[in-house]
Each structure stands twice: as structure tokens, then as C-alpha cells.
Amino acid sequence: MGELANHLRRELDRYSPGGKLPSSRALVERFRVSPVTVTRALAQLTAEGLVVTRPGAGAFRAAPRPATTATGDTSWQEVALSADGAADVVPRTVDASAVLATLAVPPPGVIEFNGGYLHPSLQPERAMAAALSRAGRRPGAWSRPPMEGLPELREWFARGIGGAVTAADVLVSAGGQTALTTALRALAPPGAPVLVESPTYPGMLAIARAAGLRPVPVPVDADGVRPALLADAFHATGARVFVCQPLFQNPTGAVLAPARRPEVLRIARDAGAFVIEDDFVRRLVHEDAGPLPSPLAADDPDGVVVHVGSLTKATSPSFRVSALAAHGPVLERLRAIQVVDTFFVPRPLQEAALELVGSPAWPRHLRAISAELKTRRDTMTAALRLQLPDFALPHIPSGGYHLWLRLPAGTEEQSLTTAALRAGVSLTPGRPYFSAEPPAAHIRLSFAAVAGTGEIVEGVRRLRAACDEVR
């Protein structure tokens, strides 16, 4: 598509403004490309303002753009955006760099060890396309949905959580990031402390800081968050919110130990605090994981837990359907904030989610990625032990899509990240995962965003070359 768009862009000077370009059929025959490629190339030129398309008539060269006006002086905004208005207000910092690091597409030829989503070859593209097609034909599919979400989809999410959670406790939300944002806004006022696992998901830290909250770290080990330190943190800070990922924690891959689960809930309840449970990769379990523990929300009769679950990680970054679950007065606050922020999740996407999870293709897809992720994890683990034996891998997860490694003493994260990119592999440095000073240098390597095991082996080889360069 990009090559065709570039060729057409160069040829535009042949046409006067308003002049008609060759038909789509003629372009297909001339360049030997598919009609979809032609459509996308013309859409790209239309977005750039170079071409105008008229349904039924064709594509035409656009009129020249008027000369741009002089650039104004926006320096006053630095003062306006930094003025807090009160000495006791925590400054808001909106830093999306850590999130962009996992969303950015690396240059061609670079192996993507920094990705946060399934490679297209692992996504259920046919099943999603079929679901979206069927959803669009459902009666009322394009009408406004209930503010809380479609009842059938809320019921499906509730069954996945279990315990006493019902459809009435569930709100359908637009992806896990949106759900986390809603939960933090509902539970913590600006300036308040919020307890977070250390290390933890950088996107959540970015949400908290953008809302003017103060993330306070609570260390985790191979069994999840440490209850004694959690209790100390609640006592020292007076926090009323703790955000955690009890299952396949990002980035460590740890699972909260059975003995710690009731302790975490008791400690939060005694502190009069909420636990935001980010259950983000329950559907990315590996084939050898065994039975999974239920969500914390399933064992919570007192309304301590606000649960976040999502379909995105197991499908596609564009399939942004998730759920918030809670009971008690907090549910109404969550609902009010979500309605104010986003109104509702588009009904066609909710209908498509119902079609997808209700189809025979859904369990087949989950079984397939379960087996493939285990194979990729084992391949990356073996390659690291062979090529980089001095990289510490304290925990091999049985779910999720990445490994968390501690670097040898004296190895600098950013230098290694830069050298790795020069060598043709992108990775994620560990510093953004800590809300305070990190205890050691780390990197996170994803094995889900690459094309296959061959890329994993080659990527680790390139990483070894980068390590040799910086040592």
C-alpha cells in the first residue's frame, strides 16, 4: 500500500486540480495489486489532502491548499499548564513515553521484543471478522446500547469472574486502560496516595500521575505482593486504594500465592481501602499452567475489590472491550464517571464481542494460543540460557506474554536498549516499571508480538551482540 501511494503521489503533477485519476480497476491492472491495496492507497492520499474521492465518480486531484498563516506564540501555555493554584496540590505529569514504548511499531527489519499484543498471526482475525459481520446484521445493532452495556455481555463477564458476582455488578468498558482510568478516578481524589506493586505496569503509573495521584510502591516477590509490606504501606500513607495484578503480574509474571489472597483482602478491608484487581491476561494462560485461581473478586463479599477484565490481550489491540465489576455504592460512582467520560461502548463492538465469545472459534482460539505461547516461552527461555546465561531469570511464568530479566551488575539499561535497537531488536527497559528507585537494572522481553520461534532465536542472538557491544 505504501509503495503504491508513493507512486501515485509522484504522478499527481500530471493532473490539474480537479482532474480525474485513473479508475480503481485501471490501477489494479496497471500495478498488479489487489483492489484493497488501491482503496487504502487512495485513502492515504485523501487523508493527506492530495486527493478527493466522490462515490460513484472516482478520485480527483484536490485543489492546492491555501498558504498557511504565520505561526503564533504558544509559549504562554508552559505557564498555564504548570500552574497548580495551590501549594498542596500534587502536580500532574502526563508522560506517555512508557506506554508508547509498547505501542510503537519498530522500523522494518527490527525484531519486536517490546510488543504488548499478539502478533497478527496469533490473532483470531477470521473469527473477529465473522463476528463483526454477524453483529452488524443483528436487529438494533446500530442503536444506542444500555449505558452499563449489553445484558448478555455483562452476564458473560460475570460468569468469568465467578463467586457472587452477577451481571448487575458489571459495567462494559472500552478496554482495560479506560477501565483502570475510571476506577482510579472513582476511588482516589487528586493528591491522594495510591499503593501499587513494585515493579508494575507503566500504563497504570501514567494514569495515576496524570490524575495527580502519588504512586507508592509495595514490593512483590515470586508469590506476588508481600502482605506485611502492604499493611505497612497502608498504615504509613493512609491510602485508600491498592492496584494489583494477582495473576501473571506485569512484568514479573508472578501469581499471588493462595495463602496471601485472603491476607490482601483482609488488610485492605481493615484499612477501609479498595483493591483494584487488573486481571488483564487470564485468557493468555500457557498450556502447562494447570488450574487457575479465581479472581480476587470471586472471594470478596464485602465489596473491597473493583475488578477489571478485558478481551483485548487475547484478541487484538483494536478489539477494545473490557469490564468493570464491583458491588455496593462504588458501582454507581464507577458508572457515573464512565458515562460522563465516554457515554458507552459502541453497540456494534459489544455485539461483535458477544458473537465472538459465543462462537465455536473462541475456545479453539484460546487452546491454540495457549499451546503457542508455551512454545514461544520455552524457546525464548532456552535461547537466553544459551546466549545470555548471566541474565537472571528468577521466574518463568505459566501465563502472559513476556519474561522479566535482571541485568548483570554494571550493565546499563538505556545503553543496552539503544545498542539492541542498532542490532535490530527492540526491547523494553525496566526503569519505567518502578514508581521509585529500582533495586537493579532490568529488561522485559515479549515473545507474543514476533512472527514465530525463529524470530525469537534470532532476536536473542542480536541481543547477545548488543550486550557484547556495551560491555
Tab-separated table of C-alpha atoms in Angstrom:
chain	number	residue	atom	x	y	z
A	1	MET	CA	0.000	0.000	0.000
A	2	GLY	CA	2.769	2.463	0.912
A	3	GLU	CA	4.640	1.840	-2.347
A	4	LEU	CA	1.505	2.429	-4.433
A	5	ALA	CA	0.646	5.608	-2.501
A	6	ASN	CA	4.165	6.947	-3.096
A	7	HIS	CA	3.919	6.223	-6.822
A	8	LEU	CA	0.538	7.943	-7.137
A	9	ARG	CA	1.800	10.894	-5.104
A	10	ARG	CA	4.647	11.408	-7.567
A	11	GLU	CA	2.254	11.280	-10.526
A	12	LEU	CA	-0.211	13.873	-9.223
A	13	ASP	CA	1.544	16.705	-11.058
A	14	ARG	CA	0.266	15.191	-14.316
A	15	TYR	CA	-3.240	16.222	-13.364
A	16	SER	CA	-4.677	19.691	-12.952
A	17	PRO	CA	-6.673	20.454	-9.785
A	18	GLY	CA	-9.984	18.675	-10.171
A	19	GLY	CA	-8.540	16.316	-12.766
A	20	LYS	CA	-9.729	12.730	-12.563
A	21	LEU	CA	-7.263	9.956	-11.680
A	22	PRO	CA	-7.412	6.525	-13.348
A	23	SER	CA	-10.161	4.241	-12.106
A	24	SER	CA	-9.524	1.715	-9.363
A	25	ARG	CA	-9.819	-1.093	-11.923
A	26	ALA	CA	-7.195	0.547	-14.117
A	27	LEU	CA	-4.843	0.940	-11.146
A	28	VAL	CA	-5.340	-2.712	-10.184
A	29	GLU	CA	-4.412	-3.844	-13.684
A	30	ARG	CA	-1.517	-1.431	-14.097
A	31	PHE	CA	0.232	-2.082	-10.785
A	32	ARG	CA	-0.897	-5.701	-10.343
A	33	VAL	CA	-2.207	-5.126	-6.839
A	34	SER	CA	-5.463	-6.003	-5.117
A	35	PRO	CA	-8.491	-3.668	-5.035
A	36	VAL	CA	-7.998	-3.379	-1.258
A	37	THR	CA	-4.461	-2.054	-1.798
A	38	VAL	CA	-5.759	0.557	-4.251
A	39	THR	CA	-8.506	1.616	-1.850
A	40	ARG	CA	-6.043	2.031	1.015
A	41	ALA	CA	-3.559	3.984	-1.115
A	42	LEU	CA	-6.274	6.407	-2.242
A	43	ALA	CA	-7.459	6.733	1.354
A	44	GLN	CA	-3.921	7.663	2.381
A	45	LEU	CA	-3.737	10.402	-0.282
A	46	THR	CA	-7.194	11.615	0.714
A	47	ALA	CA	-6.105	11.888	4.346
A	48	GLU	CA	-3.115	13.969	3.194
A	49	GLY	CA	-5.430	16.350	1.352
A	50	LEU	CA	-3.969	15.473	-2.052
A	51	VAL	CA	-6.939	13.579	-3.466
A	52	VAL	CA	-10.726	13.937	-3.236
A	53	THR	CA	-12.919	10.881	-3.747
A	54	ARG	CA	-16.541	11.100	-4.876
A	55	PRO	CA	-18.688	7.978	-4.511
A	56	GLY	CA	-19.688	6.690	-7.912
A	57	ALA	CA	-17.488	9.211	-9.752
A	58	GLY	CA	-13.910	8.297	-8.831
A	59	ALA	CA	-10.833	10.020	-7.401
A	60	PHE	CA	-9.713	13.548	-8.325
A	61	ARG	CA	-6.694	15.679	-7.604
A	62	ALA	CA	-7.509	18.087	-4.786
A	63	ALA	CA	-7.212	21.854	-5.130
A	64	PRO	CA	-3.984	23.327	-3.720
A	65	ARG	CA	-4.115	24.182	-0.048
A	66	PRO	CA	-4.157	27.866	0.849
A	67	ALA	CA	-0.941	29.332	2.177
A	68	THR	CA	-0.549	28.759	5.897
A	69	THR	CA	-0.738	31.670	8.287
A	70	ALA	CA	2.151	32.751	10.458
A	71	THR	CA	2.874	30.550	13.484
A	72	GLY	CA	1.644	32.062	16.730
A	73	ASP	CA	3.411	32.247	20.085
A	74	THR	CA	2.338	29.340	22.308
A	75	SER	CA	4.964	29.828	24.996
A	76	TRP	CA	2.297	31.137	27.418
A	77	GLN	CA	0.977	27.545	27.665
A	78	GLU	CA	4.051	26.423	29.629
A	79	VAL	CA	2.962	28.700	32.479
A	80	ALA	CA	-0.726	27.797	32.222
A	81	LEU	CA	-0.122	24.034	32.199
A	82	SER	CA	2.275	24.217	35.158
A	83	ALA	CA	0.208	26.472	37.437
A	84	ASP	CA	-1.179	24.296	40.249
A	85	GLY	CA	-3.154	27.002	42.019
A	86	ALA	CA	-2.369	25.661	45.492
A	87	ALA	CA	0.793	24.668	47.309
A	88	ASP	CA	-0.590	21.319	48.477
A	89	VAL	CA	-1.694	20.075	45.053
A	90	VAL	CA	0.362	17.268	43.527
A	91	PRO	CA	1.485	18.390	40.042
A	92	ARG	CA	0.003	16.344	37.226
A	93	THR	CA	2.565	14.866	34.854
A	94	VAL	CA	1.239	13.318	31.680
A	95	ASP	CA	4.082	11.124	30.468
A	96	ALA	CA	3.048	8.589	27.835
A	97	SER	CA	6.583	7.516	26.923
A	98	ALA	CA	6.406	4.149	28.697
A	99	VAL	CA	3.059	3.336	27.084
A	100	LEU	CA	4.242	4.435	23.654
A	101	ALA	CA	7.259	2.134	24.012
A	102	THR	CA	4.930	-0.887	23.803
A	103	LEU	CA	2.622	0.620	21.174
A	104	ALA	CA	5.248	1.928	18.747
A	105	VAL	CA	5.871	-0.185	15.667
A	106	PRO	CA	9.641	-0.758	15.284
A	107	PRO	CA	11.390	0.041	11.991
A	108	PRO	CA	11.340	-2.626	9.252
A	109	GLY	CA	13.703	-5.493	9.969
A	110	VAL	CA	13.716	-4.922	13.742
A	111	ILE	CA	12.518	-7.879	15.828
A	112	GLU	CA	9.781	-6.744	18.210
A	113	PHE	CA	10.550	-7.879	21.760
A	114	ASN	CA	8.799	-4.802	23.176
A	115	GLY	CA	5.268	-5.522	21.931
A	116	GLY	CA	2.295	-5.789	24.270
A	117	TYR	CA	-0.145	-7.584	21.967
A	118	LEU	CA	-0.416	-10.807	19.990
A	119	HIS	CA	1.267	-10.938	16.595
A	120	PRO	CA	-1.327	-10.788	13.774
A	121	SER	CA	-0.676	-14.468	13.054
A	122	LEU	CA	-1.926	-15.283	16.571
A	123	GLN	CA	-4.981	-13.038	16.485
A	124	PRO	CA	-8.365	-14.630	15.638
A	125	GLU	CA	-8.764	-12.353	12.617
A	126	ARG	CA	-11.211	-14.543	10.706
A	127	ALA	CA	-13.329	-15.171	13.782
A	128	MET	CA	-13.374	-11.453	14.648
A	129	ALA	CA	-14.284	-10.502	11.084
A	130	ALA	CA	-17.108	-13.053	11.028
A	131	ALA	CA	-18.323	-11.884	14.439
A	132	LEU	CA	-18.321	-8.247	13.348
A	133	SER	CA	-20.196	-9.139	10.165
A	134	ARG	CA	-22.855	-11.087	12.067
A	135	ALA	CA	-23.091	-8.363	14.706
A	136	GLY	CA	-23.766	-5.696	12.092
A	137	ARG	CA	-26.817	-7.649	10.926
A	138	ARG	CA	-28.337	-8.061	14.373
A	139	PRO	CA	-31.630	-6.174	14.866
A	140	GLY	CA	-30.890	-2.884	16.587
A	141	ALA	CA	-27.123	-3.357	16.270
A	142	TRP	CA	-26.615	0.329	15.466
A	143	SER	CA	-28.953	1.718	18.103
A	144	ARG	CA	-27.788	3.098	21.435
A	145	PRO	CA	-26.909	0.352	23.937
A	146	PRO	CA	-27.742	0.420	27.645
A	147	MET	CA	-25.281	2.683	29.464
A	148	GLU	CA	-23.986	-0.236	31.530
A	149	GLY	CA	-23.523	-2.463	28.484
A	150	LEU	CA	-25.499	-5.209	26.807
A	151	PRO	CA	-27.067	-7.503	29.457
A	152	GLU	CA	-25.834	-10.666	27.733
A	153	LEU	CA	-22.248	-9.388	27.601
A	154	ARG	CA	-22.371	-8.297	31.248
A	155	GLU	CA	-23.616	-11.776	32.122
A	156	TRP	CA	-20.732	-13.384	30.193
A	157	PHE	CA	-18.141	-11.299	32.043
A	158	ALA	CA	-19.831	-12.040	35.394
A	159	ARG	CA	-19.686	-15.801	34.777
A	160	GLY	CA	-15.979	-15.484	34.017
A	161	ILE	CA	-15.365	-13.833	37.396
A	162	GLY	CA	-17.487	-16.252	39.411
A	163	GLY	CA	-18.398	-16.174	43.080
A	164	ALA	CA	-21.374	-13.972	43.898
A	165	VAL	CA	-20.672	-11.561	41.000
A	166	THR	CA	-23.728	-11.104	38.777
A	167	ALA	CA	-24.459	-9.156	35.613
A	168	ALA	CA	-25.838	-6.363	37.784
A	169	ASP	CA	-22.315	-5.840	39.194
A	170	VAL	CA	-20.698	-5.401	35.747
A	171	LEU	CA	-20.122	-2.376	33.511
A	172	VAL	CA	-18.863	-2.878	29.955
A	173	SER	CA	-15.917	-0.579	29.285
A	174	ALA	CA	-13.735	0.398	26.322
A	175	GLY	CA	-10.562	-1.571	27.062
A	176	GLY	CA	-8.534	-2.213	30.182
A	177	GLN	CA	-6.719	1.137	30.120
A	178	THR	CA	-10.031	3.011	30.098
A	179	ALA	CA	-11.409	0.799	32.880
A	180	LEU	CA	-8.336	1.426	35.060
A	181	THR	CA	-8.649	5.164	34.455
A	182	THR	CA	-12.301	5.100	35.507
A	183	ALA	CA	-11.520	3.072	38.637
A	184	LEU	CA	-8.704	5.346	39.800
A	185	ARG	CA	-10.785	8.479	39.188
A	186	ALA	CA	-13.660	6.957	41.139
A	187	LEU	CA	-11.646	5.853	44.159
A	188	ALA	CA	-8.874	8.423	44.705
A	189	PRO	CA	-9.064	12.230	44.694
A	190	PRO	CA	-6.215	14.298	43.198
A	191	GLY	CA	-3.251	14.452	45.543
A	192	ALA	CA	-4.055	11.149	47.251
A	193	PRO	CA	-1.570	8.272	47.610
A	194	VAL	CA	-2.299	5.055	45.736
A	195	LEU	CA	-0.450	1.834	46.565
A	196	VAL	CA	0.993	-0.048	43.584
A	197	GLU	CA	3.006	-3.195	43.143
A	198	SER	CA	6.709	-2.719	42.560
A	199	PRO	CA	7.512	-3.280	39.768
A	200	THR	CA	4.206	-2.713	37.986
A	201	TYR	CA	2.538	-1.831	34.692
A	202	PRO	CA	3.819	1.586	33.461
A	203	GLY	CA	0.481	2.439	31.857
A	204	MET	CA	-1.175	2.367	35.258
A	205	LEU	CA	1.553	4.580	36.741
A	206	ALA	CA	0.952	7.016	33.884
A	207	ILE	CA	-2.783	7.075	34.612
A	208	ALA	CA	-2.186	7.737	38.307
A	209	ARG	CA	0.288	10.544	37.737
A	210	ALA	CA	-1.869	12.173	35.084
A	211	ALA	CA	-4.688	12.255	37.654
A	212	GLY	CA	-2.433	13.923	40.215
A	213	LEU	CA	-2.128	10.806	42.397
A	214	ARG	CA	1.016	9.710	44.253
A	215	PRO	CA	2.004	6.108	43.454
A	216	VAL	CA	3.561	4.400	46.494
A	217	PRO	CA	5.457	1.153	45.763
A	218	VAL	CA	4.859	-2.137	47.581
A	219	PRO	CA	7.437	-4.805	46.610
A	220	VAL	CA	6.431	-8.130	45.063
A	221	ASP	CA	8.290	-11.431	45.011
A	222	ALA	CA	7.682	-14.743	43.242
A	223	ASP	CA	4.422	-15.168	45.227
A	224	GLY	CA	3.032	-11.732	44.486
A	225	VAL	CA	2.687	-8.715	46.735
A	226	ARG	CA	4.123	-9.088	50.242
A	227	PRO	CA	1.254	-8.710	52.750
A	228	ALA	CA	3.337	-7.371	55.653
A	229	LEU	CA	4.726	-4.579	53.488
A	230	LEU	CA	1.244	-3.868	52.121
A	231	ALA	CA	-0.071	-3.412	55.655
A	232	ASP	CA	2.851	-1.135	56.494
A	233	ALA	CA	2.208	0.970	53.387
A	234	PHE	CA	-1.484	1.421	54.224
A	235	HIS	CA	-0.567	2.456	57.764
A	236	ALA	CA	2.197	4.857	56.728
A	237	THR	CA	0.324	6.620	53.916
A	238	GLY	CA	-3.356	6.442	54.782
A	239	ALA	CA	-4.001	5.267	51.218
A	240	ARG	CA	-7.467	4.027	50.309
A	241	VAL	CA	-6.581	2.226	47.060
A	242	PHE	CA	-4.237	-0.623	46.142
A	243	VAL	CA	-3.793	-1.613	42.468
A	244	CYS	CA	-2.572	-5.134	41.782
A	245	GLN	CA	-2.351	-7.865	39.148
A	246	PRO	CA	-2.760	-11.128	41.098
A	247	LEU	CA	-2.483	-13.348	38.020
A	248	PHE	CA	0.659	-13.335	35.819
A	249	GLN	CA	1.712	-9.931	37.094
A	250	ASN	CA	3.223	-7.448	34.674
A	251	PRO	CA	6.207	-7.516	34.473
A	252	THR	CA	7.306	-10.309	36.847
A	253	GLY	CA	4.754	-12.947	35.803
A	254	ALA	CA	4.101	-13.794	39.476
A	255	VAL	CA	0.821	-15.316	40.681
A	256	LEU	CA	-0.451	-14.234	44.097
A	257	ALA	CA	0.027	-17.242	46.397
A	258	PRO	CA	-3.122	-18.897	47.833
A	259	ALA	CA	-2.164	-18.039	51.423
A	260	ARG	CA	-1.700	-14.369	50.524
A	261	ARG	CA	-5.053	-13.886	48.777
A	262	PRO	CA	-7.218	-13.648	51.926
A	263	GLU	CA	-4.473	-11.650	53.644
A	264	VAL	CA	-4.519	-8.966	50.946
A	265	LEU	CA	-8.306	-8.653	51.172
A	266	ARG	CA	-8.242	-8.550	54.995
A	267	ILE	CA	-5.514	-5.900	55.076
A	268	ALA	CA	-7.374	-3.697	52.601
A	269	ARG	CA	-10.677	-4.167	54.449
A	270	ASP	CA	-9.074	-3.244	57.777
A	271	ALA	CA	-7.659	-0.096	56.151
A	272	GLY	CA	-11.056	0.861	54.731
A	273	ALA	CA	-9.495	0.634	51.270
A	274	PHE	CA	-10.333	-0.725	47.829
A	275	VAL	CA	-8.315	-3.202	45.792
A	276	ILE	CA	-8.321	-2.623	42.032
A	277	GLU	CA	-7.731	-6.062	40.510
A	278	ASP	CA	-6.303	-5.802	36.992
A	279	ASP	CA	-6.999	-9.294	35.613
A	280	PHE	CA	-5.522	-8.469	32.228
A	281	VAL	CA	-4.169	-11.797	30.854
A	282	ARG	CA	-6.367	-14.517	32.325
A	283	ARG	CA	-7.064	-15.734	28.786
A	284	LEU	CA	-3.354	-15.939	27.898
A	285	VAL	CA	-2.654	-18.918	30.123
A	286	HIS	CA	0.043	-21.324	28.919
A	287	GLU	CA	-0.673	-24.937	28.142
A	288	ASP	CA	1.246	-26.217	31.181
A	289	ALA	CA	-0.268	-23.852	33.753
A	290	GLY	CA	-2.786	-26.150	35.414
A	291	PRO	CA	-5.986	-24.851	37.039
A	292	LEU	CA	-6.030	-21.079	37.545
A	293	PRO	CA	-7.001	-19.376	40.803
A	294	SER	CA	-10.268	-17.497	40.612
A	295	PRO	CA	-10.205	-13.702	40.551
A	296	LEU	CA	-9.974	-11.964	43.922
A	297	ALA	CA	-13.407	-10.511	43.219
A	298	ALA	CA	-14.900	-14.013	43.406
A	299	ASP	CA	-13.860	-14.296	47.080
A	300	ASP	CA	-14.943	-10.805	48.108
A	301	PRO	CA	-18.380	-10.499	49.768
A	302	ASP	CA	-17.639	-7.056	51.234
A	303	GLY	CA	-17.127	-5.037	48.045
A	304	VAL	CA	-13.403	-4.475	48.620
A	305	VAL	CA	-12.412	-5.439	45.063
A	306	VAL	CA	-13.026	-3.461	41.892
A	307	HIS	CA	-12.304	-5.964	39.135
A	308	VAL	CA	-11.012	-5.111	35.654
A	309	GLY	CA	-11.095	-7.786	32.943
A	310	SER	CA	-10.531	-7.420	29.207
A	311	LEU	CA	-10.810	-9.249	25.895
A	312	THR	CA	-8.133	-7.141	24.205
A	313	LYS	CA	-4.971	-9.082	25.060
A	314	ALA	CA	-6.432	-12.352	23.792
A	315	THR	CA	-7.780	-10.874	20.547
A	316	SER	CA	-6.447	-7.662	19.011
A	317	PRO	CA	-5.332	-4.207	20.176
A	318	SER	CA	-8.334	-2.822	18.280
A	319	PHE	CA	-10.847	-5.126	19.993
A	320	ARG	CA	-11.235	-2.840	22.969
A	321	VAL	CA	-13.939	-4.445	25.106
A	322	SER	CA	-13.480	-4.851	28.846
A	323	ALA	CA	-15.473	-4.938	32.060
A	324	LEU	CA	-15.509	-3.258	35.454
A	325	ALA	CA	-17.096	-5.280	38.247
A	326	ALA	CA	-17.922	-4.077	41.765
A	327	HIS	CA	-20.767	-4.103	44.230
A	328	GLY	CA	-22.005	-1.567	46.727
A	329	PRO	CA	-22.227	2.227	46.353
A	330	VAL	CA	-18.914	2.322	44.444
A	331	LEU	CA	-20.618	0.772	41.409
A	332	GLU	CA	-22.798	3.839	40.928
A	333	ARG	CA	-19.767	6.110	41.098
A	334	LEU	CA	-17.946	3.983	38.543
A	335	ARG	CA	-20.994	4.086	36.292
A	336	ALA	CA	-21.374	7.866	36.610
A	337	ILE	CA	-17.734	8.549	35.759
A	338	GLN	CA	-17.800	6.186	32.804
A	339	VAL	CA	-20.966	7.778	31.407
A	340	VAL	CA	-19.517	11.272	31.782
A	341	ASP	CA	-16.221	10.287	30.142
A	342	THR	CA	-17.327	8.031	27.276
A	343	PHE	CA	-21.154	7.684	27.304
A	344	PHE	CA	-20.954	3.981	26.363
A	345	VAL	CA	-19.031	1.396	24.363
A	346	PRO	CA	-20.275	1.354	20.733
A	347	ARG	CA	-23.002	-1.235	20.391
A	348	PRO	CA	-21.611	-2.911	17.220
A	349	LEU	CA	-18.399	-3.698	19.107
A	350	GLN	CA	-20.340	-5.136	22.052
A	351	GLU	CA	-22.469	-7.210	19.692
A	352	ALA	CA	-19.317	-8.436	17.959
A	353	ALA	CA	-17.830	-9.435	21.318
A	354	LEU	CA	-20.934	-11.490	22.068
A	355	GLU	CA	-20.755	-13.145	18.666
A	356	LEU	CA	-17.066	-13.933	19.123
A	357	VAL	CA	-17.149	-15.437	22.621
A	358	GLY	CA	-20.285	-17.404	21.763
A	359	SER	CA	-18.805	-18.988	18.633
A	360	PRO	CA	-17.039	-22.382	18.399
A	361	ALA	CA	-13.985	-20.479	17.153
A	362	TRP	CA	-13.428	-18.855	20.567
A	363	PRO	CA	-12.413	-21.942	22.600
A	364	ARG	CA	-10.364	-23.183	19.632
A	365	HIS	CA	-8.513	-19.873	19.550
A	366	LEU	CA	-7.809	-19.960	23.285
A	367	ARG	CA	-6.437	-23.506	23.044
A	368	ALA	CA	-4.248	-22.560	20.096
A	369	ILE	CA	-2.662	-19.521	21.735
A	370	SER	CA	-2.231	-21.448	24.989
A	371	ALA	CA	-0.068	-24.002	23.193
A	372	GLU	CA	1.762	-21.439	21.045
A	373	LEU	CA	2.621	-19.120	23.945
A	374	LYS	CA	4.118	-22.036	25.900
A	375	THR	CA	6.244	-22.966	22.875
A	376	ARG	CA	7.422	-19.386	22.462
A	377	ARG	CA	8.156	-19.000	26.178
A	378	ASP	CA	10.218	-22.186	26.202
A	379	THR	CA	12.065	-21.138	23.041
A	380	MET	CA	12.973	-17.737	24.467
A	381	THR	CA	13.988	-19.223	27.822
A	382	ALA	CA	16.271	-21.780	26.166
A	383	ALA	CA	17.821	-19.166	23.861
A	384	LEU	CA	18.514	-16.819	26.778
A	385	ARG	CA	20.155	-19.546	28.833
A	386	LEU	CA	22.356	-20.438	25.882
A	387	GLN	CA	23.273	-16.945	24.676
A	388	LEU	CA	22.985	-14.838	27.851
A	389	PRO	CA	23.468	-17.106	30.874
A	390	ASP	CA	24.428	-14.189	33.122
A	391	PHE	CA	20.984	-12.587	32.703
A	392	ALA	CA	18.978	-13.599	35.767
A	393	LEU	CA	15.552	-15.086	35.064
A	394	PRO	CA	14.143	-15.618	38.572
A	395	HIS	CA	10.672	-16.680	37.455
A	396	ILE	CA	9.356	-18.457	34.376
A	397	PRO	CA	5.643	-17.608	34.146
A	398	SER	CA	2.919	-20.025	33.113
A	399	GLY	CA	0.832	-17.277	31.550
A	400	GLY	CA	1.161	-13.910	29.851
A	401	TYR	CA	3.443	-12.926	27.025
A	402	HIS	CA	6.814	-11.806	28.363
A	403	LEU	CA	9.864	-12.561	30.524
A	404	TRP	CA	11.372	-10.260	33.166
A	405	LEU	CA	15.176	-10.349	33.421
A	406	ARG	CA	17.637	-8.758	35.826
A	407	LEU	CA	20.739	-7.496	34.066
A	408	PRO	CA	24.274	-8.314	35.214
A	409	ALA	CA	25.811	-5.789	37.596
A	410	GLY	CA	27.243	-2.839	35.704
A	411	THR	CA	25.009	-3.220	32.637
A	412	GLU	CA	23.128	-0.004	31.967
A	413	GLU	CA	19.533	-0.394	30.764
A	414	GLN	CA	19.364	2.509	28.365
A	415	SER	CA	22.734	1.755	26.791
A	416	LEU	CA	21.674	-1.837	26.191
A	417	THR	CA	18.282	-0.746	24.803
A	418	THR	CA	19.985	1.622	22.348
A	419	ALA	CA	22.590	-0.941	21.305
A	420	ALA	CA	19.899	-3.585	20.860
A	421	LEU	CA	17.950	-1.349	18.503
A	422	ARG	CA	21.103	-0.815	16.455
A	423	ALA	CA	21.498	-4.595	16.352
A	424	GLY	CA	17.932	-4.988	15.075
A	425	VAL	CA	15.896	-5.900	18.158
A	426	SER	CA	13.613	-3.688	20.259
A	427	LEU	CA	13.143	-4.328	23.965
A	428	THR	CA	11.668	-2.569	26.983
A	429	PRO	CA	13.931	-1.183	29.745
A	430	GLY	CA	12.880	-1.916	33.303
A	431	ARG	CA	13.062	1.580	34.819
A	432	PRO	CA	9.520	2.687	33.805
A	433	TYR	CA	8.051	-0.249	35.759
A	434	PHE	CA	9.172	1.213	39.099
A	435	SER	CA	7.416	4.122	40.799
A	436	ALA	CA	10.544	4.817	42.863
A	437	GLU	CA	14.239	3.978	42.533
A	438	PRO	CA	14.652	0.431	41.141
A	439	PRO	CA	16.708	-2.101	43.109
A	440	ALA	CA	18.551	-3.268	39.969
A	441	ALA	CA	18.597	-2.916	36.194
A	442	HIS	CA	16.039	-4.999	34.300
A	443	ILE	CA	14.589	-5.542	30.841
A	444	ARG	CA	11.296	-7.038	29.695
A	445	LEU	CA	11.184	-9.244	26.607
A	446	SER	CA	7.894	-10.076	24.874
A	447	PHE	CA	7.532	-13.310	22.935
A	448	ALA	CA	3.976	-12.695	21.681
A	449	ALA	CA	4.496	-9.857	19.191
A	450	VAL	CA	7.030	-11.665	16.960
A	451	ALA	CA	6.229	-13.792	13.908
A	452	GLY	CA	7.412	-17.085	15.427
A	453	THR	CA	10.090	-19.065	17.217
A	454	GLY	CA	12.668	-18.379	14.506
A	455	GLU	CA	12.439	-14.653	15.209
A	456	ILE	CA	12.808	-15.333	18.921
A	457	VAL	CA	16.076	-17.233	18.429
A	458	GLU	CA	17.420	-14.589	16.055
A	459	GLY	CA	16.315	-11.782	18.362
A	460	VAL	CA	18.176	-13.260	21.321
A	461	ARG	CA	21.261	-13.676	19.125
A	462	ARG	CA	21.076	-9.992	18.221
A	463	LEU	CA	20.609	-9.116	21.881
A	464	ARG	CA	23.773	-11.022	22.677
A	465	ALA	CA	25.641	-8.941	20.074
A	466	ALA	CA	24.281	-5.761	21.672
A	467	CYS	CA	25.450	-6.922	25.100
A	468	ASP	CA	28.930	-7.591	23.754
A	469	GLU	CA	28.967	-4.056	22.367
A	470	VAL	CA	28.127	-2.299	25.664
A	471	ARG	CA	30.338	-4.383	27.927
